[in-house]
Structures are given as C-alpha cells and as structure tokens.
Short mmCIF file of C-alpha atoms and ligand atoms in Angstrom, two decimals:
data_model
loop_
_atom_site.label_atom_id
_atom_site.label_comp_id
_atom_site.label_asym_id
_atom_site.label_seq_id
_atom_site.Cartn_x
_atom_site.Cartn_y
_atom_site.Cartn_z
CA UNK A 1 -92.34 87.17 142.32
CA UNK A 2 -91.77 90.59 140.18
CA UNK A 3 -90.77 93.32 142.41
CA UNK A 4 -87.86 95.42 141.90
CA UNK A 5 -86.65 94.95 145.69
CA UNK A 6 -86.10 91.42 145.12
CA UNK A 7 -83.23 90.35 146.35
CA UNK A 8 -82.02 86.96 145.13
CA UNK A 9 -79.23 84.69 146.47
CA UNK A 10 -77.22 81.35 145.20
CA UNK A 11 -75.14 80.52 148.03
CA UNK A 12 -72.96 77.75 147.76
CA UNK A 13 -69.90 75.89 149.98
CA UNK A 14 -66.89 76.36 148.65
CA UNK A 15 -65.69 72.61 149.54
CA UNK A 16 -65.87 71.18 145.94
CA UNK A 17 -67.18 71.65 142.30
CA UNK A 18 -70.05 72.76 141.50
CA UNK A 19 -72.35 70.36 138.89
CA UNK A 20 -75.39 70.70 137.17
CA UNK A 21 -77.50 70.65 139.80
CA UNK A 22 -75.59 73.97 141.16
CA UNK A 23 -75.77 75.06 137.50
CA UNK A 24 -79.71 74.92 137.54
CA UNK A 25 -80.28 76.42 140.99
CA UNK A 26 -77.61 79.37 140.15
CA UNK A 27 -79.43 80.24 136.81
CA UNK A 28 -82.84 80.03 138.28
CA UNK A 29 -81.93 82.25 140.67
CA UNK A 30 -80.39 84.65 138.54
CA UNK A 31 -82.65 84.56 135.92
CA UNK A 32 -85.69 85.76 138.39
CA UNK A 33 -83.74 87.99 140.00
CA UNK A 34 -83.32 89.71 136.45
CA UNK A 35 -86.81 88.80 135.16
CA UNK A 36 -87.90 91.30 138.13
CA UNK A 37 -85.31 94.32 137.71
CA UNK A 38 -83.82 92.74 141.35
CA UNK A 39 -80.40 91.62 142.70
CA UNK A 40 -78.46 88.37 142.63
CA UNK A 41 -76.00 87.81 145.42
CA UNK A 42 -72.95 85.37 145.80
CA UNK A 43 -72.25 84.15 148.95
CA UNK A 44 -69.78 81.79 149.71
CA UNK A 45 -70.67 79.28 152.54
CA UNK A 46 -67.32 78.27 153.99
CA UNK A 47 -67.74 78.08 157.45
CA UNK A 48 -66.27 74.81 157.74
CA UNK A 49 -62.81 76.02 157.27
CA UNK A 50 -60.62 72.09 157.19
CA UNK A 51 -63.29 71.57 153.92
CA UNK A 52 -63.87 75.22 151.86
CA UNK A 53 -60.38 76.22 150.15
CA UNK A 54 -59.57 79.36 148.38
CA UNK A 55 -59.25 77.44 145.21
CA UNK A 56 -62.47 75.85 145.30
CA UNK A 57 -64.19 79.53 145.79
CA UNK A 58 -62.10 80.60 143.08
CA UNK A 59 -63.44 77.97 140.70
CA UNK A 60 -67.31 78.39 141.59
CA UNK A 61 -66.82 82.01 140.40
CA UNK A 62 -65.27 80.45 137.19
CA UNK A 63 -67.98 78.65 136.86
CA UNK A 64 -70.80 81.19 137.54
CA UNK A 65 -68.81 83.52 134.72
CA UNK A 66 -68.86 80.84 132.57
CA UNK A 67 -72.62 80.10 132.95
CA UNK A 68 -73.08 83.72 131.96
CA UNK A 69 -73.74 84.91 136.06
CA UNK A 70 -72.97 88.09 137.63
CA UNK A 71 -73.50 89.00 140.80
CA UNK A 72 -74.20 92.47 142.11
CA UNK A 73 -72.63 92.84 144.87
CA UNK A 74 -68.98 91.69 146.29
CA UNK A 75 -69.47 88.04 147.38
CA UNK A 76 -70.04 87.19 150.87
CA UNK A 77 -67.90 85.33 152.28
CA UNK A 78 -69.15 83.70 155.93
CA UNK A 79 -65.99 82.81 157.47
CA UNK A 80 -65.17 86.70 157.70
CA UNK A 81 -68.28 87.30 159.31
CA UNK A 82 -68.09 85.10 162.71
CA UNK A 83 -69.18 87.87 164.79
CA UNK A 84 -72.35 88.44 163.50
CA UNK A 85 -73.34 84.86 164.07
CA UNK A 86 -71.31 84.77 167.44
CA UNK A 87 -73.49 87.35 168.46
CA UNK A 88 -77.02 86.17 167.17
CA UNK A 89 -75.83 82.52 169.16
CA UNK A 90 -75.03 84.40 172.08
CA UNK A 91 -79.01 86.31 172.10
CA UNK A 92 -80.10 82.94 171.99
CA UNK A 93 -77.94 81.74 175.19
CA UNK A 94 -79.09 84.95 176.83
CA UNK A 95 -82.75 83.50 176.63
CA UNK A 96 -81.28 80.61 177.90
CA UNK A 97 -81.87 78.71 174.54
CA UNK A 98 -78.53 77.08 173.60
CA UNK A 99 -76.75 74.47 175.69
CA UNK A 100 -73.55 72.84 175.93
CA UNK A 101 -74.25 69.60 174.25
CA UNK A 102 -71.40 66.94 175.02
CA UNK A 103 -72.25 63.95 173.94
CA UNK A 104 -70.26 62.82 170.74
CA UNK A 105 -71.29 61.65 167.69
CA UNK A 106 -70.43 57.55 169.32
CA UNK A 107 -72.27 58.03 172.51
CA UNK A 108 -74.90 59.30 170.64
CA UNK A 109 -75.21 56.34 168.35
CA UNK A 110 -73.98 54.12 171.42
CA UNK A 111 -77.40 55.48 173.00
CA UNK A 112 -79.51 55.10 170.21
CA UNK A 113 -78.62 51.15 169.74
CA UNK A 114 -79.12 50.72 173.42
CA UNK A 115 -82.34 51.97 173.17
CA UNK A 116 -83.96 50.40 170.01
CA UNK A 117 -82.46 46.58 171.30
CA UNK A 118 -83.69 47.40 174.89
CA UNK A 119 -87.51 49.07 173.75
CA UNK A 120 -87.60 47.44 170.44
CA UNK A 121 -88.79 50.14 168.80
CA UNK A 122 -87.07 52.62 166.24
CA UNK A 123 -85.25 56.45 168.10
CA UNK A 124 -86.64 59.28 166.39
CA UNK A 125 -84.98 60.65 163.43
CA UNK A 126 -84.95 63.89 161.56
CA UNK A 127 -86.37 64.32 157.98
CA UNK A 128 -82.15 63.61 157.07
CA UNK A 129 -82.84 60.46 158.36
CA UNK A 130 -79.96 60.88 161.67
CA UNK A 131 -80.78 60.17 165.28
CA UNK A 132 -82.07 62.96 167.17
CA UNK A 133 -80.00 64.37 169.93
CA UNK A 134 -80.74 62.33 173.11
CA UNK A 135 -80.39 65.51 175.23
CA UNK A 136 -79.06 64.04 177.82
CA UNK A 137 -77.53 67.10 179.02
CA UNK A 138 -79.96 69.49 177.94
CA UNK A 139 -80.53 70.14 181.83
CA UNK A 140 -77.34 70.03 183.21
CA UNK A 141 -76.78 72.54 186.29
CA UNK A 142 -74.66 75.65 185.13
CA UNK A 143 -72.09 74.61 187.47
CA UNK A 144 -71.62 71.09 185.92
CA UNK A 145 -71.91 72.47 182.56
CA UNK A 146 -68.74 74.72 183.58
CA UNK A 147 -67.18 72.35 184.77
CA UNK A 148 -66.98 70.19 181.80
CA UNK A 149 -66.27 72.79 179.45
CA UNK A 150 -63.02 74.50 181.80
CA UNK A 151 -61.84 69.85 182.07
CA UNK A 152 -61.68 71.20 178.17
CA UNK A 153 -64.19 68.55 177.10
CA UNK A 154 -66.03 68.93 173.56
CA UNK A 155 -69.13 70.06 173.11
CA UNK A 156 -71.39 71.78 170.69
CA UNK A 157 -74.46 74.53 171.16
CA UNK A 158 -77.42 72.79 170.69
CA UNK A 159 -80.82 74.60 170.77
CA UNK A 160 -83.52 73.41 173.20
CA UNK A 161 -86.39 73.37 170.71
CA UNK A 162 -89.05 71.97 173.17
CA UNK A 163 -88.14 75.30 174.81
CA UNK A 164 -87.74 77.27 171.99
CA UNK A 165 -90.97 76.90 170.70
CA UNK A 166 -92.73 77.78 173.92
CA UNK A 167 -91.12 81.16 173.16
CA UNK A 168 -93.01 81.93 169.52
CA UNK A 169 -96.55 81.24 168.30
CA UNK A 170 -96.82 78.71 165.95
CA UNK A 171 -94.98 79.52 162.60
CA UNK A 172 -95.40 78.90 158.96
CA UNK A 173 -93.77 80.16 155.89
CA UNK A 174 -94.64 81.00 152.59
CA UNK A 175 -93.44 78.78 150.15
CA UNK A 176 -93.43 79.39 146.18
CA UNK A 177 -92.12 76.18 145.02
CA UNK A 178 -93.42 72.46 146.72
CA UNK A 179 -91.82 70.34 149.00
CA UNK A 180 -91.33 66.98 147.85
CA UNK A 181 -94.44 65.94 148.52
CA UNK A 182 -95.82 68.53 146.71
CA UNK A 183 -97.11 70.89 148.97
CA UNK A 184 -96.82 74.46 148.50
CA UNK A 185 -98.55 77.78 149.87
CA UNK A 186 -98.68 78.36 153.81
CA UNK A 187 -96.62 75.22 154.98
CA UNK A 188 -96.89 74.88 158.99
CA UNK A 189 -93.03 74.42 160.57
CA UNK A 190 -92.25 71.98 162.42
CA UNK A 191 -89.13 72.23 163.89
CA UNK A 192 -89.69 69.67 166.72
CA UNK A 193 -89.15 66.99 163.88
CA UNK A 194 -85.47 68.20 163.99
CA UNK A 195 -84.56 67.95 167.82
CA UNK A 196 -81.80 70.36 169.71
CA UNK A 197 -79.69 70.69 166.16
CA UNK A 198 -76.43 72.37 166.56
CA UNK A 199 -75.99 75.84 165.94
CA UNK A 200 -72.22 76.38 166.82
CA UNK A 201 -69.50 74.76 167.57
CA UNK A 202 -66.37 74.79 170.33
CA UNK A 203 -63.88 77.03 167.83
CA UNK A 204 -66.80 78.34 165.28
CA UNK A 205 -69.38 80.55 166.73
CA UNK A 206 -71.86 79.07 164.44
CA UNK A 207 -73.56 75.92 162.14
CA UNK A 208 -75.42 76.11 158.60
CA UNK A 209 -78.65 76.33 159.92
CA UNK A 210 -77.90 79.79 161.83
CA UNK A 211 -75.16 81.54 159.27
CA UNK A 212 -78.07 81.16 156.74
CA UNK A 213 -80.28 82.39 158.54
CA UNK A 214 -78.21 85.38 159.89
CA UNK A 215 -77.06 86.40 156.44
CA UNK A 216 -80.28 86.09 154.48
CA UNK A 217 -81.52 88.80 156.73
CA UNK A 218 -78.22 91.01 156.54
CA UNK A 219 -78.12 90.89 152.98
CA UNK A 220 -81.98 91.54 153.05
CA UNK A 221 -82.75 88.83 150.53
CA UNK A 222 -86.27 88.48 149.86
CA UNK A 223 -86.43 85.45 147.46
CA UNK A 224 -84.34 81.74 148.57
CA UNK A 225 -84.79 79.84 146.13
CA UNK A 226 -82.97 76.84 146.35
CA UNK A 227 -83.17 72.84 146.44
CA UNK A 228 -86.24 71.07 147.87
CA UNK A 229 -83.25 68.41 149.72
CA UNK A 230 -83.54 71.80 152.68
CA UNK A 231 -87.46 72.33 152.20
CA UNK A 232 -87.79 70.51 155.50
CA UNK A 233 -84.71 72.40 157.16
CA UNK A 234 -86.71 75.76 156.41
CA UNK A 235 -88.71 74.74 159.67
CA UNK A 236 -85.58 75.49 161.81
CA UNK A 237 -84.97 78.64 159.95
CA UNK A 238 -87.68 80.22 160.44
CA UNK A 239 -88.05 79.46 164.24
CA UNK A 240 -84.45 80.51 164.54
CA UNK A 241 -85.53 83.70 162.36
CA UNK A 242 -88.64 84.27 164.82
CA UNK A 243 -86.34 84.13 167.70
CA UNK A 244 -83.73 86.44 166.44
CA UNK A 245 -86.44 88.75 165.63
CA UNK A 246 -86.02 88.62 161.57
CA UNK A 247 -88.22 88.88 158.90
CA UNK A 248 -88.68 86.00 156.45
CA UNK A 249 -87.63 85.83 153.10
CA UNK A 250 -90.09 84.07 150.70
CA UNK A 251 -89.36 80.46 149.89
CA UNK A 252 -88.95 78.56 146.64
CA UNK A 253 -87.74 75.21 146.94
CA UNK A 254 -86.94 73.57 143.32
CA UNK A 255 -86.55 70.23 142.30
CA UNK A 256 -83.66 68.62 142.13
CA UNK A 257 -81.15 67.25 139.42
CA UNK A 258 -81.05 63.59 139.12
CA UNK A 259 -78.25 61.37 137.93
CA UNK A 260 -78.49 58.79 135.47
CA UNK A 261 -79.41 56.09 138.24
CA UNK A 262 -82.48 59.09 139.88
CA UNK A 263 -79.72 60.02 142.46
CA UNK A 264 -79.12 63.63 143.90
CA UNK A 265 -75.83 64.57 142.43
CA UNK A 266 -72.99 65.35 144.77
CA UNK A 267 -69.59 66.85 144.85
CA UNK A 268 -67.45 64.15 143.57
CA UNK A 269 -70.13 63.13 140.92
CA UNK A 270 -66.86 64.10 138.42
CA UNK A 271 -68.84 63.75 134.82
CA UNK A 272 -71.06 66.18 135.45
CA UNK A 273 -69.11 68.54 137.35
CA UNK A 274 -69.60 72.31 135.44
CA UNK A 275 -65.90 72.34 134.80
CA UNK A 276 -65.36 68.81 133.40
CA UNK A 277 -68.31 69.52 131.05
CA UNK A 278 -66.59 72.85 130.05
CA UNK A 279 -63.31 70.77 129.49
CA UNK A 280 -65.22 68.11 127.20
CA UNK A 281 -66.45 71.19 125.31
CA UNK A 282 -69.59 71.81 126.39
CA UNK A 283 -70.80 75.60 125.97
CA UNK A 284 -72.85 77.89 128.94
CA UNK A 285 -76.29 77.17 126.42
CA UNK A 286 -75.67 73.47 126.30
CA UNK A 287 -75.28 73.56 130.01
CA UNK A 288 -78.70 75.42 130.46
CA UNK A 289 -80.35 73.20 127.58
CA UNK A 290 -79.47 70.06 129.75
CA UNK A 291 -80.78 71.13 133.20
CA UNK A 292 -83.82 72.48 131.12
CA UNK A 293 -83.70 75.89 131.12
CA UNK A 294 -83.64 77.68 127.30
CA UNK A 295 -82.48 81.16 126.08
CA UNK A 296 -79.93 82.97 127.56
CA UNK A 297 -78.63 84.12 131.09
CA UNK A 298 -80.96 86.53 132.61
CA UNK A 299 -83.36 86.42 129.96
CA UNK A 300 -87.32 85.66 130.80
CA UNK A 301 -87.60 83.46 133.68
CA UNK A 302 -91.44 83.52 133.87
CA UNK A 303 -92.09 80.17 132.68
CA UNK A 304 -89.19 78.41 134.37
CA UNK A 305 -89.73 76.74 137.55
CA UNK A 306 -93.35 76.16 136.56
CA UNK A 307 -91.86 74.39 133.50
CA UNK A 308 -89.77 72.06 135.39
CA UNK A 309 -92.43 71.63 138.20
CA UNK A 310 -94.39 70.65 135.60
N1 LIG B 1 -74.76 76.21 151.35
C1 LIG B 1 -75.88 75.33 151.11
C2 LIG B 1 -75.47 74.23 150.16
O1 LIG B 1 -74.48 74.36 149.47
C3 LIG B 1 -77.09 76.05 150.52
C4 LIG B 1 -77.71 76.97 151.48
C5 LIG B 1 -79.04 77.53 151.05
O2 LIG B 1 -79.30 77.72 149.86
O3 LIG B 1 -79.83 77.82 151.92
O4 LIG B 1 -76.17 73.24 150.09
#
C-alpha cells in the first residue's frame, strides 16, 4: 500500500461517541496513510440530519486530537454537499435505474410474513440479515408512479439491481484485508444479494450506500479501509461506482473490536466510549495499546493490520 498518492479516509456519523472500535479503525487509517507519505481525510457522515448533531461532530474531532490524529484537509461534511449526490441519483433515474419505492417499512414486513406462512419457506434476506424489498412497484407505469407521489405519499429511490446489472459486466474489487470469512484478493460482487436498496430519500437526495460512494471518488481516496461489518456492502458500491462511471478505491476491510461478551461495539456501549476512557484517565498510548496497535500516532504501520489479522 506505499504510494505517496494515497489518499486515506476515516469517515464516521456524527450521531454518537466514538469507542474503541472507531479508535482502531481511525489510527489504522492514519497510521498508513503516514507510513506511505499520503493523506488522511475526515469526513463527517451526517446525512441523517434528526440523528448527527453539531456537538457530536464536535466531540469526534476531540477525540481524533486526543488520539494524536490530524487530518489534512478541512473535514467533509456530507450534509453540505446534497447536490452532488442529488445529481449522481438523478444520472441513475436518467438510465431509468431508480424508482419510486412506496411500500413502508410494515407492508414490507406485512408481505414478508404473508409469504413465509403461505409458501413455508424463508423471503430472501440481505447479508444484514433484513427482508429484501418485495418490489412490488418496481414496474409501476410513470403515470401511476406520479400519481402517488403528487397524493404526497412516501416513498424512497430504490435501485433496480436486476436491471442495473444488465448495464455493467460483471464486477469485482480488490480487497487488501479479508472478509469475514476470510477471503481476500479479487472478491466477485454480488450485489443481487442486496435487492433494490435505497439510495435517497423523499427530503434527502441521497442514502449511505451512494454519499460514500460519491465522496470517496470526489475526495479521490485511494485506500478505504474500514470495518469488515460493510465488506459485503462493498458489492453495492462498486456497482453503483461502475454506473456512475468512477474509479475504485482499493479495499481493506479490518476486523472488528469485540466487547467483553464477542459483541460488535456500538454507540451507547458507554465504558468504552473514547471519551469516558479519557475521563477515567486513560492516555492516547493506553488507548492504542488496548485495540492493539503499539508506538505512536503515525509512526510505522507496516506490521499492523497483518498483526491483528493474524
Ligand atoms: N459512516 C460509516 C459508519 O460510521 C462508515 C462508512 C465507511 O467507512 O465506508 O459506519
């Protein structure tokens, strides 16, 4: 991964505090990105606007200055960038891509158990484990689709995948790290496994899966290195990043942090929050000592994720 174009990226929603497990993907990023004489960006993913506050983006800089981070470049901050994902949604509708999705989150379930206690067999889910979208209205005429949306009803954009992937040859991506299984190398995507997932909504242009994408190619970062809980979410990336014509970033996917109890840590997992250890005393080397990484910010990297891999 040395290269002196590298551009690196830790990228986290401001909707809580950040823990250890933020701690060890933040410093593995920047430690590469110094290890090879490249960049490390911030970006702040706070698209969903009722859950990211000011104050919480405040404190994840607090706690990347802390940990010893800089970043090299003024943070990115998503929710001032709607147009750029407004208008990589709309090149998608233009190739007819996107639809108008209106079935809520109860009819969709409503469908589901219909289905399973009528055909006794499991709906198919995505690698997250949640039903795939029914698409019930994936073929609605434009006129009825119109018509629903001017009655005011909700919807989401949902991309047709079956379509979608008609449009590009068969993709795979180049992946540095292992997905949970282990695999690693040339991995084959397979987006199908994710159904028509939702790439905007009725008042934001826009959904994780295609801001990420999107900005990853603006900012030109070559290097996401990040969590192996969205090494299976990297297949709808990089169709989305075929699609929209952009070039893929190499992928590292890293393993995760584990609780006590072997759990993926989340938000509200207080204890081991960054600032609650910082409170309690703990200093920016103890904090790298007990996600495993040793010596100091943005010193050598080379052994790191091979270390933990290990
Ligand atoms: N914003 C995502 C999260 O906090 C990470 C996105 C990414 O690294 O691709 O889980």
């Amino acid at each position: 991964m040395s290269n002196i174009d590298a551009v690196f990226r830790f990228a986290p929603s401001p909707n809580g505090e950040l823990h250890l497990g933020h701690a060890y993907s933040a410093l593995v990023n920047f430690d590469l990105a110094r290890a090879s004489g490249g960049k490390f960006l911030l970006r702040h993913e706070d698209i969903d606007t009722a859950r990211c506050t000011p104050t919480f983006e405040r404190q994840v800089e607090e706690d990347l200055a802390f940990l010893g981070i800089e970043w090299d470049e003024a943070p990115r901050r998503q929710s001032e960038h709607m147009h750029d994902y407004a208008a990589a949604l709309e090149a998608l509708a233009a190739e007819d891509l996107v639809y108008p999705a209106f079935m809520s989150r109860g009819e969709i379930r409503a469908h589901v158990e219909r289905f399973e206690a009528e055909e006794g067999r499991a709906w198919p889910r995505d690698p997250d484990g949640a039903p795939l979208y029914p698409g019930l209205d994936r073929h609605a005429s434009t006129g009825e689709r119109e018509r629903r949306m001017s009655d005011g009803e909700r919807f989401a954009w949902r991309l047709d995948v079956e379509r979608a992937i008609e449009m590009v040859p068969a993709l795979t991506w180049d992946e540095h790290g292992a997905s949970p299984l282990g695999e690693s190398g040339a991995i084959v995507a397979r987006p199908l496994e994710w159904g028509d997932v939702i790439l905007g909504r009725m008042d934001i242009p826009t959904s994780y899966h295609l801001s990420v994408v999107v900005d990853d190619a603006i900012q030109g970062v070559t290097d996401v290195v990040r969590g192996r809980d969205l090494f299976y979410a990297t297949s709808i990336h990089r169709l989305l990043q075929a699609l929209l014509g952009l070039t893929p970033p190499r992928y590292h996917h890293h393993p995760l942090i584990l609780d006590a109890d072997g759990r993926k840590l989340s938000k509200s997992a207080g204890d081991t929050s960054i600032r609650s250890l910082r409170k309690a005393g703990l200093t920016a080397e103890d904090i790298r000592r007990m996600v495993g990484l040793s010596g100091r910010p943005g010193g050598p990297a080379g052994d790191i994720l091979r270390r933990r891999e290990s």
